[in-house]
């Protein structure tokens, strides 16, 4: 879509309910703020999936992670050539052997060499590979604090949260609703662990897509007429050990993987 010429062009895509959930008093005020570059259209939680897709499909100059994961991966590979692998290994707690840096991704060895070539015990999906490279290139390597926060609380997470909800938490919830043993599978297959129930959830599972970026998935079963719910939590250091775009990519990739696991067991869900 070409750049809107005025706020009304943006307004036509909105719900027009003036619900105020975006923090603006009216949809028109929100459209004006988007037009001026003060807000992003995806901050409206009431956008229809069609509109959301239409805007997200466009390259976002400020958010390189919203280029396709494949494009992002190629760019990151070219940056590895200039990386001091010994320094990176020390910083992120990886092992350096010869010219190959290795760390655990979802419990499996994942490596990169000085030319940016990737090697892994698991299938090399761009949604895993791009965050892996981003982690070793730019991650601060801070120790995990043990304090869990939502995606929205991470630096840069607030404006991406509506999309994170649609691409990650909601699809994962749909999978968990039809195939609750999923949690046992992912613990088993991906080296995760069940942890004491957090935030009064019925199931809490921690995965390690990257060693210093744990992800906790909490699921609440339906009860007394209340719907089930699912939320994902990150360590409060996640936005410094990985940029927020890569955190987003990991979350949406995990959601796709969960739906594939459910499919293998004969359960079909929409992601
Ligand atoms: S959240 Fe969306 S629908 Fe609600 S007021 Fe804001 S722009 Fe309008």
Coordinates of C-alpha atoms and ligand atoms in Angstrom, one line a residue:
X1 CA 0.0 0.0 0.0
X2 CA 1.3 3.5 -0.9
X3 CA 1.9 6.0 1.9
X4 CA -1.4 7.5 3.1
X5 CA -1.9 11.1 1.9
X6 CA -4.0 12.1 5.0
X7 CA -5.4 10.8 8.2
X8 CA -8.8 9.9 6.6
X9 CA -7.1 7.3 4.4
X10 CA -5.9 5.6 7.6
X11 CA -9.3 6.2 9.4
X12 CA -11.1 4.1 6.7
X13 CA -9.3 1.0 7.9
X14 CA -10.3 1.4 11.6
X15 CA -13.1 -0.1 13.5
X16 CA -14.7 3.4 14.0
X17 CA -16.1 2.4 17.4
X18 CA -14.2 5.0 19.3
X19 CA -13.6 2.3 22.0
X20 CA -10.5 4.1 23.4
X21 CA -8.5 0.9 23.8
X22 CA -5.6 2.4 21.9
X23 CA -5.4 5.3 24.4
X24 CA -6.9 7.9 22.0
X25 CA -10.4 9.3 22.5
X26 CA -11.5 8.6 19.0
X27 CA -10.5 6.5 16.0
X28 CA -10.0 9.7 14.1
X29 CA -7.5 11.0 16.7
X30 CA -5.7 7.7 16.5
X31 CA -5.6 7.9 12.6
X32 CA -4.2 11.4 13.0
X33 CA -1.4 10.2 15.3
X34 CA -0.6 7.3 12.9
X35 CA -0.4 9.8 10.0
X36 CA 2.0 12.0 12.0
X37 CA 4.2 9.0 12.8
X38 CA 3.4 9.2 16.5
X39 CA 1.6 5.9 16.6
X40 CA 1.6 2.7 14.6
X41 CA -1.6 1.3 13.1
X42 CA -1.0 -2.1 14.7
X43 CA -1.5 -0.5 18.1
X44 CA -5.2 -0.6 17.5
X45 CA -6.3 -4.0 18.9
X46 CA -9.5 -4.0 16.9
X47 CA -7.9 -4.1 13.4
X48 CA -9.4 -6.9 11.3
X49 CA -6.9 -9.7 10.4
X50 CA -7.1 -8.6 6.7
X51 CA -6.1 -5.0 7.5
X52 CA -3.4 -6.2 9.9
X53 CA -1.9 -8.5 7.3
X54 CA -2.0 -5.7 4.7
X55 CA 0.0 -3.3 6.8
X56 CA 2.4 -6.0 8.2
X57 CA 3.2 -7.2 4.8
X58 CA 4.8 -3.9 4.0
X59 CA 8.5 -3.4 4.8
X60 CA 8.9 -1.2 7.9
X61 CA 12.0 1.0 7.7
X62 CA 12.1 1.4 11.5
X63 CA 11.7 -2.3 12.2
X64 CA 14.1 -4.4 10.1
X65 CA 12.8 -7.6 11.8
X66 CA 9.5 -7.1 10.0
X67 CA 11.2 -7.7 6.7
X68 CA 10.7 -11.4 6.0
X69 CA 12.7 -13.7 8.3
X70 CA 14.6 -15.0 5.2
X71 CA 15.7 -11.5 4.2
X72 CA 16.7 -10.7 7.7
X73 CA 18.6 -14.0 7.9
X74 CA 20.7 -13.2 4.8
X75 CA 21.6 -9.8 6.2
X76 CA 22.6 -11.2 9.5
X77 CA 24.7 -13.9 7.9
X78 CA 26.7 -11.2 6.0
X79 CA 27.3 -9.4 9.3
X80 CA 28.7 -12.5 11.0
X81 CA 31.7 -12.2 8.6
X82 CA 32.8 -9.1 10.6
X83 CA 32.2 -10.6 14.0
X84 CA 34.9 -11.6 16.5
X85 CA 33.7 -15.1 17.3
X86 CA 35.9 -15.5 20.4
X87 CA 34.5 -12.3 21.9
X88 CA 30.9 -13.3 20.9
X89 CA 31.3 -16.7 22.5
X90 CA 32.5 -15.2 25.7
X91 CA 29.7 -12.6 25.8
X92 CA 26.8 -15.0 25.2
X93 CA 28.2 -18.1 26.9
X94 CA 28.7 -20.2 23.7
X95 CA 31.5 -22.7 23.0
X96 CA 34.1 -21.9 20.4
X97 CA 35.7 -24.8 18.6
X98 CA 38.0 -23.9 15.7
X99 CA 36.1 -21.3 13.7
X100 CA 32.7 -22.5 14.8
X101 CA 30.6 -21.0 17.6
X102 CA 28.0 -23.4 19.2
X103 CA 25.2 -22.9 21.7
X104 CA 22.0 -24.7 22.6
X105 CA 18.7 -23.7 20.8
X106 CA 15.7 -25.5 22.2
X107 CA 18.1 -28.0 23.8
X108 CA 19.9 -28.8 20.5
X109 CA 23.3 -27.8 19.2
X110 CA 23.2 -24.8 16.8
X111 CA 26.4 -23.4 15.3
X112 CA 27.7 -20.8 13.0
X113 CA 31.1 -20.5 11.4
X114 CA 33.2 -17.4 10.6
X115 CA 31.7 -17.2 7.1
X116 CA 28.1 -17.2 8.5
X117 CA 27.3 -20.8 7.5
X118 CA 24.8 -22.5 9.9
X119 CA 24.9 -26.0 11.3
X120 CA 22.3 -27.6 13.5
X121 CA 20.9 -30.8 15.0
X122 CA 17.4 -29.4 14.2
X123 CA 15.9 -28.1 11.0
X124 CA 17.3 -24.6 10.3
X125 CA 14.1 -22.5 10.1
X126 CA 14.6 -18.8 9.5
X127 CA 12.5 -18.0 12.6
X128 CA 15.1 -19.7 14.7
X129 CA 18.2 -18.9 12.7
X130 CA 17.6 -15.1 12.5
X131 CA 17.2 -14.7 16.3
X132 CA 20.2 -17.0 16.9
X133 CA 22.4 -14.7 14.7
X134 CA 21.0 -11.6 16.2
X135 CA 21.7 -13.0 19.7
X136 CA 25.4 -13.6 19.0
X137 CA 25.8 -10.4 17.0
X138 CA 24.1 -7.9 19.3
X139 CA 23.0 -9.6 22.5
X140 CA 24.4 -8.2 25.7
X141 CA 24.8 -11.6 27.3
X142 CA 23.2 -10.5 30.6
X143 CA 22.5 -13.2 33.2
X144 CA 18.9 -14.3 33.4
X145 CA 17.3 -12.3 36.3
X146 CA 14.5 -14.7 37.1
X147 CA 11.9 -12.0 36.9
X148 CA 9.2 -12.8 34.4
X149 CA 7.5 -10.0 32.4
X150 CA 5.0 -9.9 29.5
X151 CA 6.0 -9.0 25.9
X152 CA 4.3 -5.7 26.3
X153 CA 6.6 -4.8 29.2
X154 CA 9.8 -5.3 27.1
X155 CA 11.4 -2.2 25.5
X156 CA 9.6 -1.7 22.2
X157 CA 7.0 -4.5 23.0
X158 CA 4.0 -2.2 23.7
X159 CA 3.4 -1.2 20.1
X160 CA 4.0 -4.7 18.7
X161 CA 1.8 -6.4 21.3
X162 CA -1.5 -6.5 19.3
X163 CA 0.3 -8.3 16.6
X164 CA 2.2 -10.6 19.0
X165 CA -1.2 -11.5 20.5
X166 CA -2.6 -12.4 17.1
X167 CA 0.4 -14.2 15.8
X168 CA 1.7 -15.9 18.9
X169 CA -0.5 -16.1 22.0
X170 CA -3.9 -16.6 20.3
X171 CA -2.7 -19.3 17.9
X172 CA -0.8 -21.1 20.8
X173 CA -4.0 -21.0 22.9
X174 CA -6.0 -22.5 20.1
X175 CA -3.5 -25.4 19.9
X176 CA -3.5 -25.9 23.7
X177 CA -7.3 -25.9 23.7
X178 CA -7.6 -28.8 21.3
X179 CA -4.4 -30.6 22.2
X180 CA -3.4 -30.0 25.8
X181 CA -0.8 -32.8 26.0
X182 CA 1.2 -30.4 23.7
X183 CA 3.0 -29.2 26.9
X184 CA 4.3 -32.6 27.7
X185 CA 5.5 -32.9 24.1
X186 CA 7.4 -29.7 24.0
X187 CA 9.1 -30.4 27.4
X188 CA 10.2 -33.7 26.1
X189 CA 11.2 -32.7 22.5
X190 CA 12.7 -29.3 23.1
X191 CA 14.5 -29.8 26.4
X192 CA 12.0 -27.6 28.3
X193 CA 10.8 -28.1 31.9
X194 CA 7.6 -27.9 33.8
X195 CA 7.9 -25.3 36.6
X196 CA 5.9 -24.5 39.7
X197 CA 2.6 -23.1 38.5
X198 CA 3.1 -19.3 37.9
X199 CA 0.5 -16.6 38.2
X200 CA -2.1 -19.2 39.3
X201 CA -1.9 -20.9 35.9
X202 CA -2.8 -24.6 35.5
X203 CA 0.3 -25.4 33.4
X204 CA 3.6 -23.5 33.3
X205 CA 6.4 -24.6 31.0
X206 CA 9.8 -23.0 30.4
X207 CA 11.6 -23.3 27.1
X208 CA 15.1 -22.1 26.1
X209 CA 15.0 -21.0 22.5
X210 CA 18.3 -19.3 23.4
X211 CA 20.4 -19.9 26.5
X212 CA 19.8 -16.4 28.0
X213 CA 16.3 -15.9 26.6
X214 CA 14.0 -18.3 28.4
X215 CA 10.3 -18.2 27.5
X216 CA 7.6 -19.2 30.0
X217 CA 4.2 -20.3 28.6
X218 CA 1.4 -20.3 31.1
X219 CA -2.0 -21.9 30.3
X220 CA -5.2 -21.6 32.3
X221 CA -7.8 -24.2 31.6
X222 CA -11.4 -23.2 31.1
X223 CA -13.3 -23.0 34.4
X224 CA -16.8 -22.1 35.6
X225 CA -17.9 -20.7 32.3
X226 CA -14.6 -18.7 31.8
X227 CA -12.6 -19.3 28.7
X228 CA -9.1 -20.8 28.8
X229 CA -6.2 -18.4 28.4
X230 CA -2.6 -18.5 27.5
X231 CA 0.2 -16.0 28.1
X232 CA 3.8 -15.9 27.3
X233 CA 6.4 -14.4 29.6
X234 CA 10.0 -13.4 29.1
X235 CA 12.9 -12.7 31.5
X236 CA 13.1 -9.0 32.0
X237 CA 16.6 -9.0 30.4
X238 CA 15.2 -10.4 27.1
X239 CA 15.1 -7.0 25.4
X240 CA 18.8 -6.6 26.0
X241 CA 19.9 -10.1 25.3
X242 CA 17.9 -10.0 22.0
X243 CA 16.3 -7.2 20.1
X244 CA 12.6 -6.9 20.3
X245 CA 12.0 -7.8 16.7
X246 CA 13.9 -11.1 17.2
X247 CA 11.9 -11.8 20.4
X248 CA 8.8 -11.3 18.3
X249 CA 10.1 -13.7 15.5
X250 CA 10.9 -16.4 18.1
X251 CA 7.4 -16.1 19.6
X252 CA 5.6 -16.4 16.3
X253 CA 7.9 -19.2 15.2
X254 CA 7.1 -21.2 18.4
X255 CA 3.4 -20.8 17.6
X256 CA 3.9 -22.2 14.2
X257 CA 5.9 -25.1 15.6
X258 CA 3.2 -25.9 18.2
X259 CA 0.6 -26.1 15.5
X260 CA 2.7 -28.5 13.5
X261 CA 3.1 -30.7 16.6
X262 CA -0.7 -30.7 17.0
X263 CA -1.1 -31.5 13.4
X264 CA 1.1 -34.5 13.7
X265 CA -1.3 -35.8 16.3
X266 CA -4.2 -35.2 14.0
X267 CA -5.4 -31.9 15.5
X268 CA -5.8 -29.1 13.0
X269 CA -5.8 -25.5 14.2
X270 CA -5.4 -22.2 12.4
X271 CA -2.3 -20.2 13.2
Ligands
LIG1 S1 -8.5 1.1 19.6 FE1 -9.0 1.1 17.4 S2 -11.2 1.1 17.3 FE2 -10.7 1.7 19.4 S3 -10.6 3.9 19.4 FE3 -8.5 3.2 19.0 S4 -8.4 3.2 16.8 FE4 -10.6 3.2 17.3

